[in-house]
Amino acid sequence: MTSLLRGGAANVNSAARRRRTAAALGAVSAGLLVLSACDKPTPLATVTVGSNSVNTEASCYNDGKELEEAQIKSCLQDKDVKSVKIDPDEKVRFGVDPEMAEKGWTLLMNGQPLTEASKKTYVVIPGSVFFNQQYGGGGKKSTVSLLEGGKGSESKATGLWSFKFEKDS
């Protein structure tokens, strides 16, 4: 036999159910509101050496809008960038998001262009290049940046991603 709630007991359960439903809807709405206030993450740049990969978001990025030359120079001086140990005998692989590749990007070493502008999502460079004075490197450290647009590309610079390369040998 099934027992059904009658009278006031039925009203108490449905009122509790309505409060829980309203609270759940309120929590979902608040969560969506918080998420809509968040900034869209910048595209990622990735460096892979052997089986080790390091990725980073942009040091400078204005949602794909043009950056001022002063902003780029300031970002090139940024000391808070990820470090990557590079064996000069290894190949260094650079990967970018497709939207970054569409705009074109240039590889910079210590602020100077190292490659021509590329629209590829993946480029491979010998590790020895980053410590060779002939290419603007030298010593045991180099700052390597990926510049979206600008410097050799037909578009204006819109983003900069940087890594600190340390010689590992």
Tab-separated table of C-alpha atoms in Angstrom:
chain	number	residue	atom	x	y	z
A	1	MET	CA	0.000	0.000	0.000
A	2	THR	CA	1.234	3.432	-0.860
A	3	SER	CA	0.968	6.217	1.633
A	4	LEU	CA	0.386	9.689	0.263
A	5	LEU	CA	1.041	12.839	2.203
A	6	ARG	CA	-2.091	14.777	2.955
A	7	GLY	CA	-2.849	18.231	4.118
A	8	GLY	CA	-0.057	20.357	5.637
A	9	ALA	CA	2.663	17.704	5.256
A	10	ALA	CA	2.300	17.788	1.461
A	11	ASN	CA	2.616	21.566	1.427
A	12	VAL	CA	5.797	21.506	3.565
A	13	ASN	CA	7.592	19.122	1.180
A	14	SER	CA	6.627	21.065	-1.954
A	15	ALA	CA	7.670	24.366	-0.312
A	16	ALA	CA	11.057	22.870	0.620
A	17	ARG	CA	11.440	21.558	-2.908
A	18	ARG	CA	10.672	25.013	-4.355
A	19	ARG	CA	13.253	26.636	-2.034
A	20	ARG	CA	15.923	24.094	-3.068
A	21	THR	CA	15.098	24.633	-6.742
A	22	ALA	CA	15.232	28.419	-6.343
A	23	ALA	CA	18.546	28.169	-4.465
A	24	ALA	CA	20.028	25.927	-7.166
A	25	LEU	CA	18.886	28.286	-9.919
A	26	GLY	CA	20.319	31.228	-7.984
A	27	ALA	CA	23.677	29.470	-7.599
A	28	VAL	CA	23.830	28.613	-11.311
A	29	SER	CA	22.930	32.202	-12.250
A	30	ALA	CA	25.578	33.614	-9.905
A	31	GLY	CA	28.176	31.226	-11.325
A	32	LEU	CA	27.374	32.274	-14.892
A	33	LEU	CA	27.564	35.926	-13.884
A	34	VAL	CA	31.012	35.400	-12.339
A	35	LEU	CA	32.224	33.523	-15.437
A	36	SER	CA	30.996	36.252	-17.766
A	37	ALA	CA	33.073	38.800	-15.821
A	38	CYS	CA	36.261	36.769	-16.366
A	39	ASP	CA	38.714	37.751	-19.065
A	40	LYS	CA	39.041	35.459	-22.019
A	41	PRO	CA	42.367	33.608	-21.718
A	42	THR	CA	45.050	34.554	-24.215
A	43	PRO	CA	46.208	32.057	-26.818
A	44	LEU	CA	49.057	29.797	-25.672
A	45	ALA	CA	52.580	29.460	-27.004
A	46	THR	CA	54.403	26.190	-26.325
A	47	VAL	CA	58.083	25.251	-26.372
A	48	THR	CA	59.028	21.570	-26.500
A	49	VAL	CA	62.545	20.213	-26.042
A	50	GLY	CA	62.821	16.445	-26.134
A	51	SER	CA	59.854	15.193	-24.119
A	52	ASN	CA	59.532	18.349	-21.966
A	53	SER	CA	56.971	21.002	-22.889
A	54	VAL	CA	56.392	24.422	-21.364
A	55	ASN	CA	53.527	26.694	-22.350
A	56	THR	CA	52.648	30.217	-21.393
A	57	GLU	CA	50.016	32.851	-21.909
A	58	ALA	CA	50.999	36.190	-23.406
A	59	SER	CA	53.160	38.695	-21.534
A	60	CYS	CA	51.416	41.417	-23.555
A	61	TYR	CA	48.030	40.940	-25.160
A	62	ASN	CA	45.115	43.285	-25.731
A	63	ASP	CA	42.431	40.866	-26.937
A	64	GLY	CA	43.959	40.818	-30.413
A	65	LYS	CA	44.118	44.607	-30.772
A	66	GLU	CA	47.311	46.424	-31.782
A	67	LEU	CA	49.947	46.950	-29.083
A	68	GLU	CA	51.917	50.185	-28.813
A	69	GLU	CA	55.680	49.978	-29.438
A	70	ALA	CA	56.311	51.113	-25.836
A	71	GLN	CA	54.191	48.225	-24.516
A	72	ILE	CA	56.154	45.714	-26.581
A	73	LYS	CA	59.499	47.109	-25.403
A	74	SER	CA	58.316	46.945	-21.804
A	75	CYS	CA	57.127	43.352	-22.202
A	76	LEU	CA	60.446	42.336	-23.791
A	77	GLN	CA	62.087	43.438	-20.523
A	78	ASP	CA	59.742	41.296	-18.406
A	79	LYS	CA	61.750	39.155	-15.971
A	80	ASP	CA	58.800	37.035	-14.828
A	81	VAL	CA	58.856	34.523	-17.694
A	82	LYS	CA	59.074	30.745	-17.699
A	83	SER	CA	62.535	29.172	-17.927
A	84	VAL	CA	63.358	26.312	-20.250
A	85	LYS	CA	66.577	24.270	-20.140
A	86	ILE	CA	67.894	23.755	-23.656
A	87	ASP	CA	70.473	21.181	-24.700
A	88	PRO	CA	72.216	22.764	-27.723
A	89	ASP	CA	72.181	19.348	-29.435
A	90	GLU	CA	68.380	19.045	-29.180
A	91	LYS	CA	65.762	20.474	-31.527
A	92	VAL	CA	63.464	23.130	-30.066
A	93	ARG	CA	59.847	23.011	-31.208
A	94	PHE	CA	57.582	26.055	-31.036
A	95	GLY	CA	53.823	25.663	-31.228
A	96	VAL	CA	51.146	28.349	-31.360
A	97	ASP	CA	47.355	28.435	-31.351
A	98	PRO	CA	45.785	28.449	-34.833
A	99	GLU	CA	44.359	31.959	-34.314
A	100	MET	CA	47.880	33.223	-33.626
A	101	ALA	CA	49.204	31.442	-36.730
A	102	GLU	CA	46.503	33.071	-38.880
A	103	LYS	CA	47.830	36.523	-37.975
A	104	GLY	CA	51.437	35.475	-38.502
A	105	TRP	CA	54.171	35.415	-35.880
A	106	THR	CA	57.897	36.036	-35.675
A	107	LEU	CA	60.425	34.415	-33.376
A	108	LEU	CA	62.568	36.996	-31.540
A	109	MET	CA	65.793	36.339	-29.654
A	110	ASN	CA	66.828	38.980	-27.143
A	111	GLY	CA	64.343	41.355	-28.827
A	112	GLN	CA	65.683	40.889	-32.385
A	113	PRO	CA	63.966	38.922	-35.179
A	114	LEU	CA	65.398	35.422	-35.507
A	115	THR	CA	63.000	34.109	-38.172
A	116	GLU	CA	60.813	35.463	-40.929
A	117	ALA	CA	57.121	35.824	-40.157
A	118	SER	CA	55.345	32.463	-40.234
A	119	LYS	CA	51.725	31.404	-40.511
A	120	LYS	CA	52.467	27.853	-39.379
A	121	THR	CA	51.330	26.479	-36.031
A	122	TYR	CA	54.631	24.619	-35.556
A	123	VAL	CA	58.305	25.513	-36.169
A	124	VAL	CA	61.503	23.592	-35.321
A	125	ILE	CA	64.861	25.328	-34.628
A	126	PRO	CA	68.172	23.670	-33.607
A	127	GLY	CA	68.937	24.338	-29.917
A	128	SER	CA	72.466	25.548	-30.710
A	129	VAL	CA	71.056	28.652	-32.430
A	130	PHE	CA	69.903	30.146	-29.119
A	131	PHE	CA	73.420	30.307	-27.696
A	132	ASN	CA	75.293	31.270	-30.887
A	133	GLN	CA	76.536	34.875	-31.123
A	134	GLN	CA	76.101	34.791	-34.893
A	135	TYR	CA	72.325	34.675	-34.353
A	136	GLY	CA	72.235	37.188	-31.492
A	137	GLY	CA	72.574	34.651	-28.688
A	138	GLY	CA	75.631	33.936	-26.666
A	139	GLY	CA	76.506	32.947	-23.193
A	140	LYS	CA	74.296	30.609	-21.236
A	141	LYS	CA	70.961	32.477	-21.367
A	142	SER	CA	68.710	33.987	-24.020
A	143	THR	CA	65.239	35.461	-23.968
A	144	VAL	CA	63.128	34.031	-26.767
A	145	SER	CA	59.813	35.661	-27.648
A	146	LEU	CA	57.038	34.973	-30.095
A	147	LEU	CA	55.560	38.152	-31.536
A	148	GLU	CA	52.104	37.893	-33.056
A	149	GLY	CA	51.909	40.160	-36.129
A	150	GLY	CA	54.458	42.978	-36.594
A	151	LYS	CA	58.239	42.730	-37.348
A	152	GLY	CA	58.202	41.260	-40.815
A	153	SER	CA	54.488	40.485	-40.886
A	154	GLU	CA	52.089	42.704	-42.816
A	155	SER	CA	49.948	43.231	-39.691
A	156	LYS	CA	50.571	45.202	-36.520
A	157	ALA	CA	51.916	43.512	-33.388
A	158	THR	CA	49.069	42.200	-31.234
A	159	GLY	CA	50.739	39.888	-28.694
A	160	LEU	CA	54.038	38.784	-27.172
A	161	TRP	CA	54.911	35.480	-25.469
A	162	SER	CA	58.350	35.059	-23.856
A	163	PHE	CA	60.557	32.291	-22.477
A	164	LYS	CA	63.963	32.355	-20.809
A	165	PHE	CA	66.266	29.740	-22.384
A	166	GLU	CA	69.111	28.396	-20.233
A	167	LYS	CA	71.883	26.308	-21.697
A	168	ASP	CA	71.828	22.745	-20.369
A	169	SER	CA	75.123	20.986	-21.100
